[in-house]
Structures are given as C-alpha cells and as structure tokens.
Amino acid sequence: MVFNQTHYRVEDIQLFRDIPEQNLPLIRHILSHCAVVSARTGQIVLDANSSGSRLYVVLQGALGISKLNDDNNHIENTITQYLPGECVGELSVLDEETHSATVTAIQDSELLVIEAETMWRLIEESNGVARNLLQLLSFRIRAANAQIRSRQKVGEFYRQLSMVDGLTGLHNRAWLNSQLPALVQQAQASATPLSIILVDLDHFKRFNDTYGHVLGDDALQTAAKVLNAGLRPTDFAARYGGEEMMVILPGTAQKQAFTVAQRLCNRLAKARVFHEHNKALPHITGSFGVATLSTEQDYSALIEAADQALYRAKEAGRNQVAV
C-alpha cells in the first residue's frame, strides 16, 4: 500500500504542519508513492546499530524506544513513545549513520516510510519542511539534555548515598579513602594545619556481648550524634570501622584539636543513650587519639600517628584523650 491509497492526511503529520496551502499539493505528490507498512506489537521497526536511511512516520498506533530483555525478544520497558503524527529515524537520514536506539511497535501500528532521497527532496522543495525538521531536532536535543541532567542528578544522589554509613549517618570508609588524601594534599600545598581524631568506643565488644547488638547499634548512633553536634560545618566525621570513628579538622592545629577532642570525650560520657527503666545500663565512653599533620607526612602516616595516640589513651585507662 502507498500513501495516496490511504485516508491519512498530510496536514496531520508534524513535519508538514503549518505549511502554506499552495505548497501542500507538491508535498502530497512527493509522498504519494511512499510505502505504508504495518507493524505488530513488539515488532522491531529500527534496530540499534543497523544501517538504513529512512524516516518512519506513525500514522496509527505507537512506537517506542524500548529496552529488550536478555533474549532480545520481549520489551521490558518503554523509555520514549512516538504517537500518531510523530516520526523516528530522522538523524539517520541526515547523517547517514547507524541508528542509535532500538525502536519497537508498542501497539499495532501503521507507518509511512519516507526514504532518504524523498526526505531530502521534501527539504529542498519546501522551506516549511526544513523549518519543522529543525524544530523537531531542537526539541529532541533539549529533551535528551534534560534526560542527561536528570540522570546526572540521580547518579550523584546514589554516589553520595554510597558514601554514607547506613547505621550512623556519618561518612563511611569509602568516603574517607577518597577524601582524606585530598584534604592532606590540600593542607600540605597551602601550608595550613590539619588534625584528625581517632575515636574508639570503650569495651564495645563486651557491651555487645552483654546487652545485644540492638542496644549496641543505639550506642553507635548516639556516639555519631555527639560527634556531629560538636563540630563546625567545615569539619567532618566518618565511621572508620566497627566502633571506631574519625573526626577530621581542617585548619586546626594540635592544641585546638586536643581541646575539641576533650570536649567530645566529655560530651560522650554524659550523653544519655538508653531509655530502659527495668535494668541499669551504663553510659558509653570513648578513647580519643589526636594527631596533627606534619611536614611531608602523608595520610597513612597521619592515621598511624592518631592510632598510636589512641593506643596511649587506652593504656592510660580509657575515657580520655591522648596526643
């Protein structure tokens, strides 16, 4: 079947809308012998990465850029739909490249097939067709850019989510491994101080064994809140591993870092963690090791220095700060 044997109107096709009346007979003549084909639901109309310079106009039904399942047979979801009057394949006509996506009939459809040579003739014979094609491409580009921005935002959301410890809400070890080396490098380059505080909750394994992991999780969450509440907006707190946490203090020398650690240690010991009235539960305490970045020291050496200070705090009786 060809177009002039159907009941479809040129004016209902987006590419030919708002064309001056005197130009329509020529367009109808050019399209008159273009094929009209049927596509069953699920049938592939354009195959990604395949060649073929022709444009398809949806006369009836609907097409979609769809994701196929692993056997390349069944449609799993449709990303973009093309409804009656709309077209697909225009880029392959203009640049003669392969198709960038698989287009499938999502309903039983009838399609007008416009070969590349015919499309170029329409563009040459009618400025209105050229204008409509440019507007269509502009819309497609804007829509594609909007999708890219949306995906970038979603990707950034999940990236940030992957950098947060699910229990405490602090930054996690992945964030720490990514950011601490950069912070150390920045401090070295700018000759500004940087201190870290390594925190270990005292006798936490014994606490878990005695009171259970649910109350242990409560204790970790409370400790995290104490650390966050006692820091400046420019400081950072991360879960280093298990019951260990780390505070990063950019622009902070050792004396000021020791003061911060002492304040956090006191607040942690006073924080009310448990609300169980039937049995006495202890407050949690923590041991704090402070280290300040020295000349030419890398982040691994800085962490090692904080760990040694933490060991000294434990050896001195815990629930205290050491440098």
Coordinates of C-alpha atoms in Angstrom, one line a residue:
M1 CA 0.0 0.0 0.0
V2 CA 1.2 3.5 -0.7
F3 CA 0.3 6.8 0.9
N4 CA -2.2 8.1 -1.7
Q5 CA -4.2 4.9 -1.3
T6 CA -4.9 5.7 2.4
H7 CA -7.2 8.0 4.2
Y8 CA -4.4 9.7 6.1
R9 CA -3.9 13.5 5.7
V10 CA -0.6 15.2 5.1
E11 CA -1.7 18.0 7.5
D12 CA -1.8 15.6 10.5
I13 CA 1.9 14.8 10.2
Q14 CA 4.1 17.1 12.3
L15 CA 6.7 17.6 9.6
F16 CA 4.1 19.1 7.3
R17 CA 2.1 21.2 9.7
D18 CA 1.8 25.0 9.1
I19 CA 3.0 24.5 5.6
P20 CA 1.5 27.2 3.2
E21 CA -1.6 25.8 1.4
Q22 CA -0.1 26.4 -2.0
N23 CA 2.9 24.0 -1.1
L24 CA 0.7 21.1 0.1
P25 CA -0.1 19.7 -3.4
L26 CA 3.6 19.2 -4.2
I27 CA 4.2 17.5 -0.8
R28 CA 1.2 15.2 -1.4
H29 CA 2.6 14.4 -4.8
I30 CA 6.1 13.6 -3.4
L31 CA 4.6 11.4 -0.7
S32 CA 2.0 9.7 -2.9
H33 CA 4.1 6.7 -3.7
C34 CA 5.8 6.3 -0.3
A35 CA 5.0 2.9 1.3
V36 CA 2.7 2.5 4.2
V37 CA 3.6 -0.6 6.3
S38 CA 2.1 -2.4 9.2
A39 CA 4.0 -3.3 12.4
R40 CA 2.7 -5.7 15.0
T41 CA 3.0 -5.1 18.7
G42 CA 6.5 -6.0 19.7
Q43 CA 7.9 -5.9 16.2
I44 CA 11.3 -4.0 15.8
V45 CA 11.0 -1.1 13.4
L46 CA 14.5 0.3 13.8
D47 CA 17.3 -1.9 15.1
A48 CA 20.1 -0.2 17.1
N49 CA 23.5 -0.1 15.3
S50 CA 21.9 -1.2 12.0
S51 CA 22.1 0.9 8.8
G52 CA 19.2 2.2 6.8
S53 CA 18.4 5.8 5.8
R54 CA 14.7 6.2 6.1
L55 CA 12.2 8.0 8.2
Y56 CA 9.1 6.4 9.7
V57 CA 6.0 8.5 10.4
V58 CA 3.5 7.0 12.9
L59 CA 0.1 7.1 11.2
Q60 CA -1.7 4.9 13.6
G61 CA -0.7 3.1 16.9
A62 CA 2.6 3.9 18.7
L63 CA 6.3 3.2 18.6
G64 CA 8.8 3.3 21.5
I65 CA 12.5 3.4 22.2
S66 CA 12.5 0.2 24.3
K67 CA 14.8 -1.8 26.4
L68 CA 14.8 -5.5 25.5
N69 CA 15.3 -8.4 27.9
D70 CA 18.3 -10.7 27.7
D71 CA 16.9 -12.8 24.9
N72 CA 16.3 -9.7 22.8
N73 CA 12.7 -10.8 22.3
H74 CA 10.4 -9.2 24.8
I75 CA 10.0 -5.5 25.7
E76 CA 10.8 -4.8 29.3
N77 CA 10.1 -1.1 29.4
T78 CA 9.5 1.8 27.1
I79 CA 11.6 4.9 27.6
T80 CA 10.2 7.2 24.9
Q81 CA 7.0 6.9 22.9
Y82 CA 6.1 8.2 19.4
L83 CA 2.4 8.7 18.7
P84 CA 0.4 9.4 15.5
G85 CA 1.9 12.3 13.5
E86 CA 5.4 11.9 15.0
C87 CA 8.4 10.4 13.3
V88 CA 11.6 8.5 14.1
G89 CA 14.8 7.9 12.2
E90 CA 15.4 11.5 11.0
L91 CA 19.0 11.5 12.3
S92 CA 20.0 8.5 10.1
V93 CA 18.6 10.3 7.1
L94 CA 20.6 13.5 7.9
D95 CA 23.9 12.0 8.8
E96 CA 23.6 8.5 7.1
E97 CA 24.9 6.9 10.3
T98 CA 23.6 3.8 12.0
H99 CA 20.6 4.0 14.3
S100 CA 21.4 4.8 17.9
A101 CA 18.5 3.1 19.5
T102 CA 16.1 0.2 19.0
V103 CA 12.6 1.4 18.1
T104 CA 9.7 -1.1 18.6
A105 CA 6.0 -1.0 17.9
I106 CA 4.3 -0.9 21.3
Q107 CA 0.8 -1.1 19.6
D108 CA -0.3 -2.5 16.3
S109 CA 0.7 0.4 14.0
E110 CA 0.7 1.7 10.5
L111 CA 3.8 3.6 9.4
L112 CA 4.6 5.9 6.5
V113 CA 8.1 5.1 5.2
I114 CA 10.0 8.1 3.7
E115 CA 13.3 7.1 2.1
A116 CA 16.3 9.4 2.5
E117 CA 16.1 10.6 -1.1
T118 CA 12.5 11.5 -0.8
M119 CA 13.1 13.3 2.5
W120 CA 15.9 15.4 1.0
R121 CA 13.6 16.3 -1.9
L122 CA 10.9 17.5 0.5
I123 CA 13.5 19.6 2.4
E124 CA 14.7 21.2 -0.9
E125 CA 11.3 21.9 -2.2
S126 CA 9.8 23.3 1.0
N127 CA 11.3 25.7 3.5
G128 CA 8.5 24.8 5.8
V129 CA 9.5 21.2 5.9
A130 CA 13.1 22.2 6.7
R131 CA 11.9 24.5 9.4
N132 CA 9.7 21.9 11.0
L133 CA 12.6 19.4 10.9
L134 CA 14.9 21.8 12.6
Q135 CA 12.3 22.5 15.3
L136 CA 11.9 18.7 15.8
L137 CA 15.6 18.2 16.2
S138 CA 15.8 21.2 18.6
F139 CA 13.1 19.6 20.7
R140 CA 14.8 16.2 20.7
I141 CA 18.1 17.7 21.7
R142 CA 16.6 19.7 24.6
A143 CA 14.7 16.5 25.7
A144 CA 17.9 14.5 25.5
N145 CA 19.8 17.1 27.5
A146 CA 17.1 17.1 30.2
Q147 CA 17.4 13.4 30.5
I148 CA 21.1 13.6 30.8
R149 CA 20.8 16.2 33.6
S150 CA 18.2 14.1 35.3
R151 CA 20.5 11.0 35.2
Q152 CA 23.4 13.0 36.4
K153 CA 21.4 14.2 39.4
V154 CA 20.2 10.6 40.2
G155 CA 23.8 9.4 39.7
E156 CA 25.1 12.0 42.1
F157 CA 22.4 11.1 44.6
Y158 CA 23.4 7.5 44.6
R159 CA 27.1 8.3 44.7
Q160 CA 26.5 10.4 47.8
L161 CA 24.4 7.7 49.3
S162 CA 27.2 5.2 48.7
M163 CA 29.5 7.5 50.7
V164 CA 27.3 7.4 53.9
D165 CA 27.3 4.8 56.6
G166 CA 23.8 3.4 56.8
L167 CA 23.7 3.0 60.6
T168 CA 25.3 6.2 61.9
G169 CA 24.7 8.6 59.1
L170 CA 28.4 9.6 59.2
H171 CA 30.6 9.4 56.1
N172 CA 31.8 5.9 55.5
R173 CA 35.2 4.3 54.9
A174 CA 34.8 4.7 51.1
W175 CA 34.3 8.5 51.5
L176 CA 37.3 8.6 53.9
N177 CA 39.6 6.7 51.5
S178 CA 38.5 9.2 48.8
Q179 CA 38.6 12.5 50.6
L180 CA 41.3 12.3 53.3
P181 CA 44.2 12.0 50.9
A182 CA 42.9 15.1 49.1
L183 CA 42.5 17.0 52.3
V184 CA 46.0 16.1 53.4
Q185 CA 47.4 17.2 50.0
Q186 CA 45.5 20.4 50.1
A187 CA 46.8 21.2 53.6
Q188 CA 50.4 20.4 52.6
A189 CA 50.1 22.6 49.5
S190 CA 48.6 25.6 51.3
A191 CA 50.8 25.1 54.5
T192 CA 47.7 25.1 56.7
P193 CA 47.2 22.8 59.7
L194 CA 45.1 19.7 59.6
S195 CA 44.3 17.4 62.6
I196 CA 42.4 14.2 62.9
I197 CA 40.9 12.5 66.0
L198 CA 40.5 8.7 66.1
V199 CA 37.7 7.6 68.4
D200 CA 37.2 4.1 69.8
L201 CA 34.2 3.3 72.0
D202 CA 35.5 1.7 75.2
H203 CA 34.9 -2.1 75.7
F204 CA 32.3 -2.1 73.0
K205 CA 32.6 -5.8 72.2
R206 CA 31.9 -6.6 75.9
F207 CA 29.0 -4.2 75.7
N208 CA 27.5 -6.0 72.7
D209 CA 28.0 -9.4 74.2
T210 CA 26.2 -8.3 77.4
Y211 CA 23.4 -6.2 76.1
G212 CA 23.0 -7.3 72.5
H213 CA 23.6 -5.8 69.1
V214 CA 20.4 -3.7 69.0
L215 CA 21.5 -1.7 72.0
G216 CA 25.0 -1.7 70.5
D217 CA 23.6 0.0 67.4
D218 CA 21.8 2.5 69.6
A219 CA 25.2 3.3 71.3
L220 CA 26.9 3.8 67.9
Q221 CA 24.2 6.1 66.7
T222 CA 24.4 8.2 69.9
A223 CA 28.1 8.5 69.6
A224 CA 27.8 9.6 66.0
K225 CA 25.3 12.3 67.0
V226 CA 27.6 13.5 69.8
L227 CA 30.5 13.9 67.3
N228 CA 28.4 15.6 64.6
A229 CA 26.9 18.1 67.2
G230 CA 30.3 19.1 68.4
L231 CA 31.8 20.0 65.1
R232 CA 32.0 23.1 62.8
P233 CA 30.4 23.0 59.4
T234 CA 33.9 22.7 57.9
D235 CA 34.8 19.6 59.9
F236 CA 34.0 16.0 59.0
A237 CA 33.1 12.9 60.9
A238 CA 33.3 9.4 59.5
R239 CA 32.8 5.8 60.6
Y240 CA 36.3 4.3 60.4
G241 CA 35.2 0.7 61.0
G242 CA 33.2 -1.2 63.7
E243 CA 33.1 1.0 66.8
E244 CA 35.9 3.3 65.5
M245 CA 35.1 6.8 64.2
M246 CA 37.3 9.6 62.9
V247 CA 37.0 13.3 63.1
I248 CA 38.8 15.5 60.5
L249 CA 39.6 19.1 61.5
P250 CA 40.8 21.2 58.6
G251 CA 42.7 24.3 59.6
T252 CA 43.1 23.1 63.1
A253 CA 46.5 22.8 65.0
Q254 CA 47.2 20.3 67.7
K255 CA 46.3 22.4 70.7
Q256 CA 42.9 23.3 69.3
A257 CA 42.3 19.7 68.2
F258 CA 43.1 18.4 71.7
T259 CA 40.5 20.9 73.0
V260 CA 37.9 19.6 70.6
A261 CA 38.7 16.0 71.4
Q262 CA 38.4 16.7 75.2
R263 CA 35.1 18.4 74.7
L264 CA 33.8 15.5 72.6
C265 CA 35.1 13.0 75.1
N266 CA 33.2 14.7 78.0
R267 CA 30.0 15.0 76.0
L268 CA 30.1 11.4 75.0
A269 CA 30.5 10.3 78.7
K270 CA 27.5 12.4 79.6
A271 CA 25.2 11.6 76.7
R272 CA 22.1 9.6 77.6
V273 CA 22.0 6.6 75.4
F274 CA 19.5 4.2 76.9
H275 CA 15.9 4.6 78.0
E276 CA 15.5 1.2 79.6
H277 CA 14.0 1.6 83.0
N278 CA 13.9 -2.1 84.0
K279 CA 17.7 -2.5 84.3
A280 CA 20.7 -0.3 84.8
L281 CA 22.6 0.3 81.6
P282 CA 26.0 2.1 81.6
H283 CA 26.8 5.2 79.7
I284 CA 29.3 4.7 76.9
T285 CA 32.7 6.3 76.9
G286 CA 35.4 6.6 74.3
S287 CA 39.1 6.8 73.9
F288 CA 40.4 9.6 71.7
G289 CA 43.7 9.8 69.8
V290 CA 44.7 13.1 68.3
A291 CA 47.3 13.6 65.5
T292 CA 48.3 16.8 63.6
L293 CA 49.7 16.7 60.1
S294 CA 53.5 17.3 60.0
T295 CA 55.6 18.4 57.1
E296 CA 55.8 15.8 54.3
Q297 CA 53.6 13.4 56.2
D298 CA 51.1 11.5 54.1
Y299 CA 47.6 10.5 55.1
S300 CA 48.6 6.9 56.0
A301 CA 51.3 8.2 58.4
L302 CA 48.8 10.7 59.8
I303 CA 46.3 7.9 60.6
E304 CA 49.1 5.8 62.1
A305 CA 50.0 8.7 64.4
A306 CA 46.4 9.0 65.5
D307 CA 46.2 5.3 66.1
Q308 CA 49.3 5.4 68.3
A309 CA 47.8 8.2 70.3
L310 CA 44.6 6.2 70.6
Y311 CA 46.6 3.3 72.0
R312 CA 48.1 5.6 74.6
A313 CA 44.7 6.8 75.7
K314 CA 43.5 3.2 76.1
E315 CA 46.7 2.2 78.0
A316 CA 46.2 5.2 80.4
G317 CA 42.7 3.9 81.4
R318 CA 40.4 4.8 78.5
N319 CA 37.7 7.6 78.5
Q320 CA 40.4 10.2 77.8
V321 CA 42.4 12.0 75.1
A322 CA 46.0 11.4 74.1
V323 CA 48.2 13.0 71.5

